[in-house]
Tab-separated table of C-alpha atoms in Angstrom:
chain	number	residue	atom	x	y	z
A	1	UNK	CA	169.422	97.676	123.213
A	2	UNK	CA	168.259	98.632	119.702
A	3	UNK	CA	167.789	102.237	118.699
A	4	UNK	CA	164.063	101.795	118.316
A	5	UNK	CA	163.746	100.535	121.893
A	6	UNK	CA	165.858	103.165	123.573
A	7	UNK	CA	163.938	105.475	125.902
A	8	UNK	CA	162.822	108.830	124.605
A	9	UNK	CA	163.531	111.115	127.556
A	10	UNK	CA	161.372	114.200	127.229
A	11	UNK	CA	163.241	115.782	130.158
A	12	UNK	CA	166.381	116.312	128.061
A	13	UNK	CA	166.208	119.603	126.144
A	14	UNK	CA	167.325	120.239	122.581
A	15	UNK	CA	170.117	122.694	121.803
A	16	UNK	CA	169.754	125.208	118.952
A	17	UNK	CA	172.983	126.218	117.213
A	18	UNK	CA	171.608	129.358	115.577
A	19	UNK	CA	173.220	129.758	112.166
A	20	UNK	CA	175.942	127.075	111.814
A	21	UNK	CA	179.345	128.474	110.941
A	22	UNK	CA	178.307	132.074	111.618
A	23	UNK	CA	178.141	131.953	115.414
A	24	UNK	CA	180.610	134.847	115.718
A	25	UNK	CA	178.241	137.032	113.667
A	26	UNK	CA	175.084	136.223	115.614
A	27	UNK	CA	174.867	139.661	117.249
A	28	UNK	CA	175.134	141.428	113.888
A	29	UNK	CA	172.766	139.014	112.154
A	30	UNK	CA	170.209	139.593	114.899
A	31	UNK	CA	169.783	143.252	113.871
A	32	UNK	CA	167.819	142.654	110.618
A	33	UNK	CA	165.790	139.867	112.259
A	34	UNK	CA	164.928	142.141	115.185
A	35	UNK	CA	163.971	144.923	112.757
A	36	UNK	CA	161.716	142.641	110.702
A	37	UNK	CA	160.014	141.383	113.875
A	38	UNK	CA	159.321	144.903	115.142
A	39	UNK	CA	157.961	145.887	111.721
A	40	UNK	CA	155.833	142.714	111.686
A	41	UNK	CA	154.332	143.596	115.064
A	42	UNK	CA	153.684	147.221	114.097
A	43	UNK	CA	152.410	146.568	110.574
A	44	UNK	CA	150.031	143.723	111.398
A	45	UNK	CA	148.784	145.444	114.553
A	46	UNK	CA	148.022	148.530	112.472
A	47	UNK	CA	146.052	146.395	109.983
A	48	UNK	CA	144.015	144.873	112.815
A	49	UNK	CA	143.350	148.253	114.447
A	50	UNK	CA	142.430	149.844	111.131
A	51	UNK	CA	139.904	147.144	110.251
A	52	UNK	CA	138.544	147.081	113.807
A	53	UNK	CA	137.988	150.844	114.120
A	54	UNK	CA	136.884	151.699	110.567
A	55	UNK	CA	133.307	150.424	110.073
A	56	UNK	CA	133.573	150.818	106.305
A	57	UNK	CA	136.142	147.985	106.379
A	58	UNK	CA	133.786	145.534	108.095
A	59	UNK	CA	133.551	143.448	104.937
A	60	UNK	CA	134.651	139.883	104.092
A	61	UNK	CA	137.809	140.872	102.202
A	62	UNK	CA	139.121	142.915	105.137
A	63	UNK	CA	138.177	140.204	107.619
A	64	UNK	CA	140.345	137.794	105.634
A	65	UNK	CA	143.190	140.345	105.624
A	66	UNK	CA	142.789	140.592	109.415
A	67	UNK	CA	143.020	136.807	109.673
A	68	UNK	CA	146.301	136.894	107.748
A	69	UNK	CA	147.567	139.580	110.130
A	70	UNK	CA	146.744	137.406	113.168
A	71	UNK	CA	148.433	134.377	111.550
A	72	UNK	CA	151.550	136.432	110.773
A	73	UNK	CA	151.743	137.683	114.363
A	74	UNK	CA	151.466	134.137	115.758
A	75	UNK	CA	153.849	132.747	113.123
A	76	UNK	CA	156.584	135.292	113.899
A	77	UNK	CA	156.137	135.236	117.661
A	78	UNK	CA	156.472	131.445	117.709
A	79	UNK	CA	159.968	131.729	116.214
A	80	UNK	CA	161.686	135.112	116.426
A	81	UNK	CA	161.878	135.748	120.227
A	82	UNK	CA	163.657	132.415	120.784
A	83	UNK	CA	165.840	133.035	117.728
A	84	UNK	CA	166.906	136.414	119.147
A	85	UNK	CA	167.563	134.804	122.553
A	86	UNK	CA	169.967	132.412	120.820
A	87	UNK	CA	171.677	135.276	118.971
A	88	UNK	CA	171.879	137.727	121.885
A	89	UNK	CA	172.050	135.632	125.053
A	90	UNK	CA	173.375	132.314	123.733
A	91	UNK	CA	170.187	130.806	125.229
A	92	UNK	CA	170.386	127.686	123.104
A	93	UNK	CA	168.307	125.308	125.212
A	94	UNK	CA	164.725	124.595	124.211
A	95	UNK	CA	162.663	122.034	126.097
A	96	UNK	CA	161.500	118.844	124.400
A	97	UNK	CA	157.824	119.826	124.610
A	98	UNK	CA	158.546	123.468	123.753
A	99	UNK	CA	160.385	122.405	120.599
A	100	UNK	CA	157.425	120.439	119.261
A	101	UNK	CA	154.951	123.132	120.341
A	102	UNK	CA	156.975	125.628	118.305
A	103	UNK	CA	156.990	123.232	115.334
A	104	UNK	CA	153.226	122.727	115.690
A	105	UNK	CA	152.590	126.477	115.577
A	106	UNK	CA	154.834	126.890	112.512
A	107	UNK	CA	153.172	124.070	110.566
A	108	UNK	CA	149.644	124.953	111.664
A	109	UNK	CA	150.095	128.655	110.846
A	110	UNK	CA	151.337	127.704	107.384
A	111	UNK	CA	148.373	125.380	106.776
A	112	UNK	CA	145.851	127.917	108.091
A	113	UNK	CA	147.354	130.694	105.964
A	114	UNK	CA	147.032	128.516	102.871
A	115	UNK	CA	143.348	127.989	103.717
A	116	UNK	CA	142.756	131.705	104.258
A	117	UNK	CA	144.446	132.543	100.940
A	118	UNK	CA	142.112	130.047	99.250
A	119	UNK	CA	139.123	131.683	100.949
A	120	UNK	CA	140.345	135.105	99.771
A	121	UNK	CA	140.506	133.888	96.174
A	122	UNK	CA	136.902	132.665	96.506
A	123	UNK	CA	135.929	136.047	97.965
A	124	UNK	CA	137.436	137.917	94.989
A	125	UNK	CA	135.886	135.425	92.556
A	126	UNK	CA	132.414	136.058	93.975
A	127	UNK	CA	132.917	139.837	94.168
A	128	UNK	CA	134.055	140.156	90.537
A	129	UNK	CA	132.428	137.225	88.715
A	130	UNK	CA	129.140	137.045	90.620
A	131	UNK	CA	128.638	140.456	92.298
A	132	UNK	CA	124.829	140.218	92.590
A	133	UNK	CA	125.064	137.201	94.904
A	134	UNK	CA	128.231	138.302	96.719
A	135	UNK	CA	126.584	139.925	99.757
A	136	UNK	CA	124.131	137.061	100.238
A	137	UNK	CA	126.735	134.285	99.976
A	138	UNK	CA	129.713	135.840	101.788
A	139	UNK	CA	128.146	137.272	104.934
A	140	UNK	CA	130.190	138.136	108.031
A	141	UNK	CA	129.183	134.874	109.705
A	142	UNK	CA	130.149	132.827	106.618
A	143	UNK	CA	133.507	134.613	106.552
A	144	UNK	CA	134.170	133.702	110.182
A	145	UNK	CA	133.096	130.113	109.470
A	146	UNK	CA	135.593	129.891	106.597
A	147	UNK	CA	138.330	131.157	108.905
A	148	UNK	CA	137.437	128.635	111.599
A	149	UNK	CA	137.344	125.841	109.004
A	150	UNK	CA	140.865	126.805	107.894
A	151	UNK	CA	142.004	126.724	111.522
A	152	UNK	CA	140.352	123.354	112.180
A	153	UNK	CA	141.826	121.891	109.002
A	154	UNK	CA	145.335	123.126	109.815
A	155	UNK	CA	145.325	122.017	113.458
A	156	UNK	CA	143.594	118.727	112.600
A	157	UNK	CA	146.202	117.830	109.975
A	158	UNK	CA	149.216	118.823	112.087
A	159	UNK	CA	148.218	117.203	115.392
A	160	UNK	CA	148.785	113.613	114.091
A	161	UNK	CA	152.175	114.671	112.713
A	162	UNK	CA	153.229	115.957	116.134
A	163	UNK	CA	152.101	112.656	117.694
A	164	UNK	CA	154.245	110.718	115.227
A	165	UNK	CA	157.281	112.934	115.831
A	166	UNK	CA	157.093	112.983	119.634
A	167	UNK	CA	156.906	109.180	119.726
A	168	UNK	CA	160.239	108.832	117.914
A	169	UNK	CA	163.232	108.087	120.174
A	170	UNK	CA	165.801	110.904	120.108
A	171	UNK	CA	168.808	109.108	121.554
A	172	UNK	CA	171.489	110.712	119.415
A	173	UNK	CA	172.826	114.212	119.931
A	174	UNK	CA	170.247	116.801	120.954
A	175	UNK	CA	171.950	119.566	118.957
A	176	UNK	CA	169.670	121.004	116.235
A	177	UNK	CA	171.776	122.667	113.499
A	178	UNK	CA	169.229	125.447	113.108
A	179	UNK	CA	167.935	128.599	114.803
A	180	UNK	CA	164.492	127.104	115.487
A	181	UNK	CA	162.956	123.619	115.654
A	182	UNK	CA	162.935	123.008	111.928
A	183	UNK	CA	161.074	119.805	111.076
A	184	UNK	CA	163.713	117.982	109.014
A	185	UNK	CA	166.557	119.058	111.293
A	186	UNK	CA	164.757	117.607	114.320
A	187	UNK	CA	163.763	114.372	112.543
A	188	UNK	CA	167.415	113.928	111.565
A	189	UNK	CA	168.211	113.442	115.269
A	190	UNK	CA	165.871	110.451	115.642
A	191	UNK	CA	167.496	107.055	116.091
A	192	UNK	CA	164.501	105.134	114.707
A	193	UNK	CA	163.022	104.956	111.234
A	194	UNK	CA	160.980	108.154	110.683
A	195	UNK	CA	159.404	106.905	107.432
A	196	UNK	CA	155.845	107.013	108.857
A	197	UNK	CA	156.126	110.694	109.808
A	198	UNK	CA	157.974	111.483	106.568
A	199	UNK	CA	155.245	109.850	104.485
A	200	UNK	CA	152.487	111.603	106.431
A	201	UNK	CA	154.098	115.061	106.221
A	202	UNK	CA	154.885	114.667	102.513
A	203	UNK	CA	151.340	113.483	101.732
A	204	UNK	CA	149.694	116.269	103.740
A	205	UNK	CA	151.953	118.970	102.285
A	206	UNK	CA	151.418	117.762	98.717
A	207	UNK	CA	147.641	117.463	99.024
A	208	UNK	CA	147.152	120.668	101.003
A	209	UNK	CA	149.416	122.962	98.997
A	210	UNK	CA	148.608	121.230	95.708
A	211	UNK	CA	144.829	121.419	96.139
A	212	UNK	CA	144.843	124.987	97.471
A	213	UNK	CA	147.201	126.320	94.792
A	214	UNK	CA	145.225	124.655	91.961
A	215	UNK	CA	141.923	126.092	93.239
A	216	UNK	CA	143.501	129.521	93.742
A	217	UNK	CA	144.940	129.470	90.206
A	218	UNK	CA	141.540	128.437	88.802
A	219	UNK	CA	139.781	131.255	90.719
A	220	UNK	CA	142.165	133.955	89.556
A	221	UNK	CA	142.063	132.610	86.010
A	222	UNK	CA	138.276	133.089	86.018
A	223	UNK	CA	138.707	136.505	87.655
A	224	UNK	CA	141.201	137.654	85.026
A	225	UNK	CA	138.883	136.594	82.235
A	226	UNK	CA	135.972	138.507	83.806
A	227	UNK	CA	138.106	141.600	84.448
A	228	UNK	CA	139.225	141.750	80.829
A	229	UNK	CA	135.546	141.851	79.806
A	230	UNK	CA	134.733	144.911	81.934
A	231	UNK	CA	133.769	147.857	79.691
A	232	UNK	CA	135.495	150.540	81.756
A	233	UNK	CA	139.282	150.745	81.875
A	234	UNK	CA	139.048	152.361	85.325
A	235	UNK	CA	137.016	149.406	86.626
A	236	UNK	CA	139.543	146.965	85.158
A	237	UNK	CA	142.468	148.773	86.794
A	238	UNK	CA	140.678	148.917	90.159
A	239	UNK	CA	139.921	145.181	90.080
A	240	UNK	CA	143.438	144.298	88.964
A	241	UNK	CA	144.991	146.484	91.671
A	242	UNK	CA	142.948	144.832	94.419
A	243	UNK	CA	143.631	141.333	93.104
A	244	UNK	CA	147.292	142.229	92.521
A	245	UNK	CA	147.872	142.638	96.263
A	246	UNK	CA	146.344	139.221	96.953
A	247	UNK	CA	148.386	137.582	94.194
A	248	UNK	CA	151.590	139.217	95.501
A	249	UNK	CA	150.985	137.809	98.989
A	250	UNK	CA	150.174	134.359	97.574
A	251	UNK	CA	153.291	134.250	95.402
A	252	UNK	CA	155.409	135.340	98.366
A	253	UNK	CA	153.853	132.604	100.505
A	254	UNK	CA	153.921	129.670	98.072
A	255	UNK	CA	157.162	130.388	96.182
A	256	UNK	CA	159.015	131.292	99.391
A	257	UNK	CA	157.709	128.166	101.098
A	258	UNK	CA	158.665	125.869	98.232
A	259	UNK	CA	162.134	127.414	97.978
A	260	UNK	CA	162.721	126.991	101.712
A	261	UNK	CA	161.395	123.414	101.709
A	262	UNK	CA	163.460	122.240	98.732
A	263	UNK	CA	166.633	123.801	100.132
A	264	UNK	CA	166.078	121.826	103.348
A	265	UNK	CA	165.441	118.594	101.399
A	266	UNK	CA	168.222	119.031	98.831
A	267	UNK	CA	171.289	121.064	99.684
A	268	UNK	CA	172.229	121.695	96.000
A	269	UNK	CA	175.816	122.014	97.240
A	270	UNK	CA	174.975	125.070	99.373
A	271	UNK	CA	176.676	125.672	102.708
A	272	UNK	CA	174.541	124.822	105.795
A	273	UNK	CA	174.406	128.465	106.897
A	274	UNK	CA	172.836	129.452	103.550
A	275	UNK	CA	170.078	126.856	103.982
A	276	UNK	CA	169.388	128.054	107.525
A	277	UNK	CA	169.378	131.717	106.494
A	278	UNK	CA	166.875	131.047	103.695
A	279	UNK	CA	164.587	129.201	106.136
A	280	UNK	CA	164.908	132.023	108.696
A	281	UNK	CA	164.139	134.668	106.085
A	282	UNK	CA	161.043	132.770	104.930
A	283	UNK	CA	159.710	132.801	108.500
A	284	UNK	CA	160.442	136.478	109.134
A	285	UNK	CA	160.221	138.485	105.891
A	286	UNK	CA	156.746	137.591	104.465
A	287	UNK	CA	154.920	138.454	107.744
A	288	UNK	CA	156.614	141.875	107.599
A	289	UNK	CA	155.843	142.455	103.902
A	290	UNK	CA	152.179	141.382	103.921
A	291	UNK	CA	150.819	144.500	105.711
A	292	UNK	CA	153.079	146.709	103.565
A	293	UNK	CA	151.688	145.126	100.390
A	294	UNK	CA	148.100	145.666	101.503
A	295	UNK	CA	148.902	149.179	102.736
A	296	UNK	CA	150.321	150.148	99.346
A	297	UNK	CA	147.988	148.216	97.034
A	298	UNK	CA	144.552	148.334	98.692
A	299	UNK	CA	143.243	151.907	98.696
A	300	UNK	CA	140.724	151.345	101.507
A	301	UNK	CA	143.415	149.922	103.831
A	302	UNK	CA	145.707	152.809	102.908
A	303	UNK	CA	142.994	155.358	103.701
A	304	UNK	CA	142.190	153.526	106.932
A	305	UNK	CA	145.868	153.705	107.961
A	306	UNK	CA	145.959	157.470	107.493
A	307	UNK	CA	142.596	157.931	109.243
A	308	UNK	CA	143.855	155.915	112.232
A	309	UNK	CA	147.114	157.872	112.355
A	310	UNK	CA	145.119	161.097	112.209
A	311	UNK	CA	142.933	159.967	115.109
A	312	UNK	CA	145.976	158.969	117.162
A	313	UNK	CA	147.779	162.261	116.504
A	314	UNK	CA	144.586	164.224	117.280
A	315	UNK	CA	144.233	162.335	120.563
A	316	UNK	CA	147.798	163.232	121.539
A	317	UNK	CA	147.234	166.922	120.714
A	318	UNK	CA	144.001	167.036	122.760
A	319	UNK	CA	145.767	165.433	125.744
A	320	UNK	CA	148.703	167.851	125.614
A	321	UNK	CA	148.653	170.525	128.407
């Protein structure tokens, strides 16, 4: 029987190795990953609560920041709990369907985040370059529509990829040399030609990231030119500080993603555990840093944090006997 015709049994689970070659250090390596996950949950939850409870933050820019917080929570939760189960409990099994569901959430979250970052660049472009029309163009409903369009685009582009991948026969070993269902590591286990899925994923990634990054660069180029023309130095610094937080998050997202992707495609002579660690760090560190960047750089978010903490501490004092 040829490889292409062998049955693809979805009842046989995959096995995650964790970090190849560092299995004896899994318990110690789990500590920073557990810490980053806890900080991700706390930081992004605080952003969501702050924007939800502070009416002065019910504006498009803060809605987009809230969308990023939701994406980061989903992104991390799709990966880290299972990763920690592998490290702590040696729970290496992951079901066939569960593996591809995890992959779908990773890819879709990445695509949606790229769309939201593009929408944020448009928001800042309108606020700085065309302020008189800003409130009429970017209403709350339009902001929600942009978020839903990003979600629909991400899910719509990734669903066909999952169909292509699940139809491949996986009749070789079911051991994935990774700590989560990383796309290329899973495809490497297929015993049929994966060129169709490879071509689709490469085309989608190139068009999506390429188009979004070009439009984002164009928007911030126009913004920078407008900011430099502002008569007041204080106004220039305020605009640059707000945009600086967005640019920091975008650089972290795109540069980190490209670095992780190229290290998976080309080993550059690096040990397998280095490649896996870089991929794991890309999935765990940016979601932790994003709320910290906005908390430090955006004054309104920072003030909202302190106001929320003050309300929480006041509530505890009032409830004390």
